[in-house]
Tab-separated table of C-alpha atoms in Angstrom:
chain	number	residue	atom	x	y	z
J	88	ASP	CA	120.607	143.000	126.746
J	89	ALA	CA	117.551	144.839	126.856
J	90	GLY	CA	117.679	145.719	123.043
J	91	VAL	CA	116.737	149.165	121.809
J	92	ILE	CA	113.917	150.812	124.126
J	93	GLN	CA	111.173	153.046	122.607
J	94	SER	CA	108.476	155.131	124.489
J	95	PRO	CA	105.603	155.282	124.256
J	96	ARG	CA	104.687	152.381	122.288
J	97	HIS	CA	101.449	154.064	121.453
J	98	GLU	CA	100.494	157.542	121.135
J	99	VAL	CA	97.192	159.072	120.174
J	100	THR	CA	96.989	162.766	119.634
J	101	GLU	CA	95.266	165.383	118.201
J	102	MET	CA	96.208	167.711	115.200
J	103	GLY	CA	98.497	170.640	116.326
J	104	GLN	CA	99.578	169.308	119.642
J	105	GLU	CA	103.200	168.439	120.514
J	106	VAL	CA	104.689	165.024	120.404
J	107	THR	CA	107.658	163.499	121.722
J	108	LEU	CA	109.033	159.722	120.669
J	109	ARG	CA	111.872	158.617	123.002
J	110	CYS	CA	114.820	156.063	122.217
J	111	LYS	CA	116.911	154.310	124.540
J	112	PRO	CA	120.010	152.406	122.286
J	113	ILE	CA	121.788	149.579	122.975
J	114	SER	CA	124.816	150.244	125.388
J	115	GLY	CA	127.827	150.487	123.644
J	116	HIS	CA	126.102	151.106	120.143
J	117	ASP	CA	127.419	154.521	118.476
J	118	TYR	CA	125.086	154.539	115.871
J	119	LEU	CA	121.499	155.688	116.333
J	120	PHE	CA	118.866	155.697	113.315
J	121	TRP	CA	115.401	156.958	113.151
J	122	TYR	CA	112.889	155.572	110.657
J	123	ARG	CA	109.172	156.111	109.585
J	124	GLN	CA	107.389	153.390	108.148
J	125	THR	CA	103.715	154.128	106.491
J	126	MET	CA	101.734	152.069	103.971
J	127	MET	CA	102.418	154.456	101.140
J	128	ARG	CA	106.098	155.398	101.628
J	129	GLY	CA	107.341	151.945	103.432
J	130	LEU	CA	110.473	152.344	105.660
J	131	GLU	CA	112.264	155.464	105.215
J	132	LEU	CA	115.171	157.223	107.149
J	133	LEU	CA	114.630	160.585	109.100
J	134	ILE	CA	117.545	161.239	110.525
J	135	TYR	CA	120.928	159.293	111.999
J	136	PHE	CA	123.574	160.091	114.483
J	137	ASN	CA	127.105	158.878	114.684
J	138	ASN	CA	128.486	159.582	118.293
J	139	ASN	CA	125.357	161.910	119.203
J	140	VAL	CA	126.126	164.012	115.917
J	141	PRO	CA	123.705	164.145	113.485
J	142	ILE	CA	125.300	162.888	110.308
J	143	ASP	CA	122.236	162.755	107.642
J	144	ASP	CA	118.729	164.620	108.454
J	145	SER	CA	118.068	164.655	104.702
J	146	GLY	CA	115.135	162.596	105.355
J	147	MET	CA	113.417	164.930	108.135
J	148	PRO	CA	110.180	166.150	106.647
J	149	GLU	CA	109.875	169.829	107.241
J	150	ASP	CA	110.552	172.191	110.135
J	151	ARG	CA	107.645	170.450	112.240
J	152	PHE	CA	110.305	167.684	112.673
J	153	SER	CA	113.408	167.936	115.144
J	154	ALA	CA	115.784	164.979	116.790
J	155	LYS	CA	118.128	165.061	119.674
J	156	MET	CA	120.589	163.007	120.986
J	157	PRO	CA	121.931	164.547	124.232
J	158	ASN	CA	124.138	161.581	125.164
J	159	ALA	CA	125.101	158.349	123.976
J	160	SER	CA	121.922	156.501	126.150
J	161	PHE	CA	118.993	158.596	124.753
J	162	SER	CA	117.469	160.294	121.803
J	163	THR	CA	114.265	162.419	121.109
J	164	LEU	CA	112.148	162.777	117.957
J	165	LYS	CA	109.550	165.734	118.288
J	166	ILE	CA	106.746	166.570	116.248
J	167	GLN	CA	105.428	169.842	116.644
J	168	PRO	CA	102.590	170.905	115.697
J	169	SER	CA	101.539	167.293	114.603
J	170	GLU	CA	99.452	166.739	111.813
J	171	PRO	CA	97.212	163.673	110.693
J	172	ARG	CA	99.615	162.779	107.910
J	173	ASP	CA	102.168	162.591	110.646
J	174	SER	CA	100.444	159.015	111.470
J	175	ALA	CA	102.966	156.330	110.995
J	176	VAL	CA	105.154	154.019	113.279
J	177	TYR	CA	108.537	155.397	114.276
J	178	PHE	CA	111.656	152.960	114.657
J	179	CYS	CA	114.694	153.974	116.565
J	180	ALA	CA	117.577	151.224	115.473
J	181	SER	CA	120.899	151.360	116.956
J	182	SER	CA	124.324	149.769	115.664
J	183	PRO	CA	127.831	149.239	116.645
J	184	SER	CA	130.498	150.600	114.729
J	185	ALA	CA	132.450	147.314	114.539
J	186	GLY	CA	131.497	143.827	115.018
J	187	SER	CA	128.203	143.397	114.056
J	188	GLY	CA	128.744	143.566	110.115
J	189	TYR	CA	126.742	146.441	110.144
J	190	GLU	CA	123.366	145.048	111.526
J	191	GLN	CA	121.236	147.282	112.876
J	192	TYR	CA	119.061	146.476	115.841
J	193	PHE	CA	115.532	147.644	115.961
J	194	GLY	CA	113.268	148.984	118.687
J	195	PRO	CA	109.545	147.702	118.755
J	196	GLY	CA	108.486	151.217	117.214
J	197	THR	CA	106.041	153.562	118.223
J	198	ARG	CA	102.715	153.870	116.571
J	199	LEU	CA	101.694	157.310	116.177
J	200	THR	CA	97.742	158.207	115.311
J	201	VAL	CA	97.002	162.094	115.104
J	202	THR	CA	93.200	162.956	114.725
A	202	ALA	CA	120.272	157.633	94.253
A	203	GLN	CA	120.004	153.992	95.484
A	204	THR	CA	116.598	151.917	94.869
A	205	VAL	CA	115.645	148.914	95.993
A	206	THR	CA	112.505	146.899	94.295
A	207	GLN	CA	110.652	144.131	95.572
A	208	SER	CA	108.231	142.998	92.903
A	209	GLN	CA	106.086	140.539	94.789
A	210	PRO	CA	103.861	142.312	96.926
A	211	GLU	CA	102.489	138.940	98.288
A	212	MET	CA	103.570	135.235	98.362
A	213	SER	CA	102.461	132.257	100.016
A	214	VAL	CA	103.910	128.593	100.429
A	215	GLN	CA	102.899	125.251	101.866
A	216	GLU	CA	104.849	124.477	104.831
A	217	ALA	CA	107.798	122.523	104.593
A	218	GLU	CA	108.122	123.640	101.025
A	219	THR	CA	110.779	126.401	99.368
A	220	VAL	CA	110.055	129.849	98.391
A	221	THR	CA	112.234	132.630	96.691
A	222	LEU	CA	111.597	136.115	97.135
A	223	SER	CA	112.946	138.345	94.571
A	224	CYS	CA	114.808	141.931	95.202
A	225	THR	CA	116.631	144.091	92.743
A	226	TYR	CA	118.475	147.449	93.695
A	227	ASP	CA	119.825	150.177	91.378
A	228	THR	CA	123.251	151.574	92.656
A	229	SER	CA	126.617	153.045	91.228
A	230	GLU	CA	128.515	152.169	94.063
A	231	ASN	CA	131.058	149.317	94.250
A	232	ASN	CA	131.201	148.741	98.076
A	233	TYR	CA	128.021	148.319	99.534
A	234	TYR	CA	125.916	145.688	102.021
A	235	LEU	CA	122.690	144.087	101.499
A	236	PHE	CA	120.193	142.740	104.014
A	237	TRP	CA	117.028	140.784	104.425
A	238	TYR	CA	114.795	141.728	107.248
A	239	LYS	CA	111.547	140.254	108.713
A	240	GLN	CA	108.780	142.069	110.016
A	241	PRO	CA	106.193	139.338	112.037
A	242	PRO	CA	102.604	140.871	113.189
A	243	SER	CA	104.439	141.795	116.231
A	244	ARG	CA	105.902	144.849	113.946
A	245	GLN	CA	109.447	144.051	115.478
A	246	MET	CA	112.283	144.159	112.754
A	247	ILE	CA	114.410	141.078	112.675
A	248	LEU	CA	117.775	140.555	110.710
A	249	VAL	CA	117.387	137.491	108.762
A	250	ILE	CA	120.499	137.425	106.300
A	251	ARG	CA	123.281	139.928	105.109
A	252	GLN	CA	125.656	140.043	102.393
A	253	GLU	CA	129.028	141.876	101.650
A	254	ALA	CA	128.978	143.201	98.093
A	255	TYR	CA	132.785	142.130	97.657
A	256	LYS	CA	131.975	138.667	98.394
A	257	GLN	CA	131.417	136.412	95.759
A	258	GLN	CA	130.070	133.603	98.074
A	259	ASN	CA	126.370	133.496	98.654
A	260	ALA	CA	125.358	133.947	102.233
A	261	THR	CA	123.560	131.224	104.230
A	262	GLU	CA	121.655	131.075	107.635
A	263	ASN	CA	120.452	127.940	108.429
A	264	ARG	CA	117.272	127.604	106.110
A	265	PHE	CA	118.138	131.189	104.567
A	266	SER	CA	120.432	131.636	101.907
A	267	VAL	CA	120.717	134.249	98.808
A	268	ASN	CA	121.330	134.386	95.345
A	269	PHE	CA	123.193	137.425	95.225
A	270	GLN	CA	124.136	138.272	91.362
A	271	LYS	CA	126.067	141.632	91.571
A	272	ALA	CA	126.350	142.189	87.712
A	273	ALA	CA	122.493	141.939	87.617
A	274	LYS	CA	122.094	144.016	91.118
A	275	SER	CA	119.857	140.867	92.081
A	276	PHE	CA	119.859	139.610	95.503
A	277	SER	CA	117.150	137.012	96.054
A	278	LEU	CA	116.362	135.224	99.356
A	279	LYS	CA	115.202	131.600	99.706
A	280	ILE	CA	113.438	130.143	102.186
A	281	SER	CA	114.169	126.124	102.781
A	282	ASP	CA	111.796	123.787	104.778
A	283	SER	CA	109.178	126.968	105.348
A	284	GLN	CA	107.797	127.206	108.862
A	285	LEU	CA	104.669	128.790	110.081
A	286	GLY	CA	106.871	131.196	112.254
A	287	ASP	CA	108.166	132.489	108.983
A	288	THR	CA	105.114	134.089	107.970
A	289	ALA	CA	106.056	137.770	107.869
A	290	MET	CA	106.688	140.678	105.557
A	291	TYR	CA	110.273	140.462	104.007
A	292	PHE	CA	111.874	143.587	103.367
A	293	CYS	CA	115.206	143.639	101.151
A	294	ALA	CA	117.714	146.724	102.197
A	295	PHE	CA	120.665	148.227	100.780
A	296	MET	CA	123.474	150.171	102.637
A	297	LYS	CA	126.270	151.743	101.081
A	298	HIS	CA	129.802	152.039	102.677
A	299	ILE	CA	130.460	155.323	103.492
A	300	VAL	CA	133.132	157.202	105.612
A	301	ASN	CA	131.717	160.489	107.697
A	302	TYR	CA	133.598	163.444	109.065
A	303	TYR	CA	134.071	161.533	112.348
A	304	GLY	CA	135.312	158.432	110.527
A	305	GLY	CA	132.459	156.292	110.765
A	306	SER	CA	131.724	153.962	107.820
A	307	GLN	CA	128.161	152.851	108.088
A	308	GLY	CA	125.360	154.430	106.297
A	309	ASN	CA	121.747	154.069	106.693
A	310	LEU	CA	119.342	151.519	105.220
A	311	ILE	CA	117.311	151.942	101.883
A	312	PHE	CA	114.402	149.509	102.113
A	313	GLY	CA	112.142	148.098	99.262
A	314	LYS	CA	108.434	148.049	99.844
A	315	GLY	CA	108.473	144.679	100.959
A	316	THR	CA	106.775	141.067	100.087
A	317	LYS	CA	104.221	139.611	102.481
A	318	LEU	CA	104.812	136.112	102.959
A	319	SER	CA	102.148	133.670	104.245
A	320	VAL	CA	103.063	130.078	105.349
A	321	LYS	CA	100.124	127.731	104.789
A	322	PRO	CA	99.565	124.320	107.054
């Protein structure tokens, strides 16, 4: 299996621009999580889906952030407009509902820099 | 709300020796899971070991073992025979068992701030 795939791996953009991060979970996994990692706040949940339905979006910072999961094999996290404080590493993780002991499998992350 | 605390920002150990990383957590839940994840310089998050709260026996995975003290809400990681490849950030994480509207039982991970471990030759 290819593991969780995220694109792009690195993104540099200017303040005010729209940014879209993409994630392809492991086939057969019905949970998908978006986490953000910063030096100040560490690793924190943004949103997660179960069977393509958002279950908890309480970590989404504000209306500038939105996430979708149109099907079981694809999810996007969009930031519009982007701000310098959004600079972070964004991880996508997936997990099956049974058989893995609740292990979450992480993608390689997208390093976002907003200038 | 649940919180996870790792009180050691950095630690170092000589190759082949043993090191213990500390983690405490705060929760009112009775049914939950605990994890240690490793993040090497490559940035990839890798599961090291997991523990179900309902199990009294401490989990072990080869050179890695935990000391789970449920009453004290403590979950430390012991690495035996440390290797250079163990150099990484180590994150302790908590997940409560929930049941959502759709029947799913998995929640999100709540992470500590991490301990940076350096293994020296």
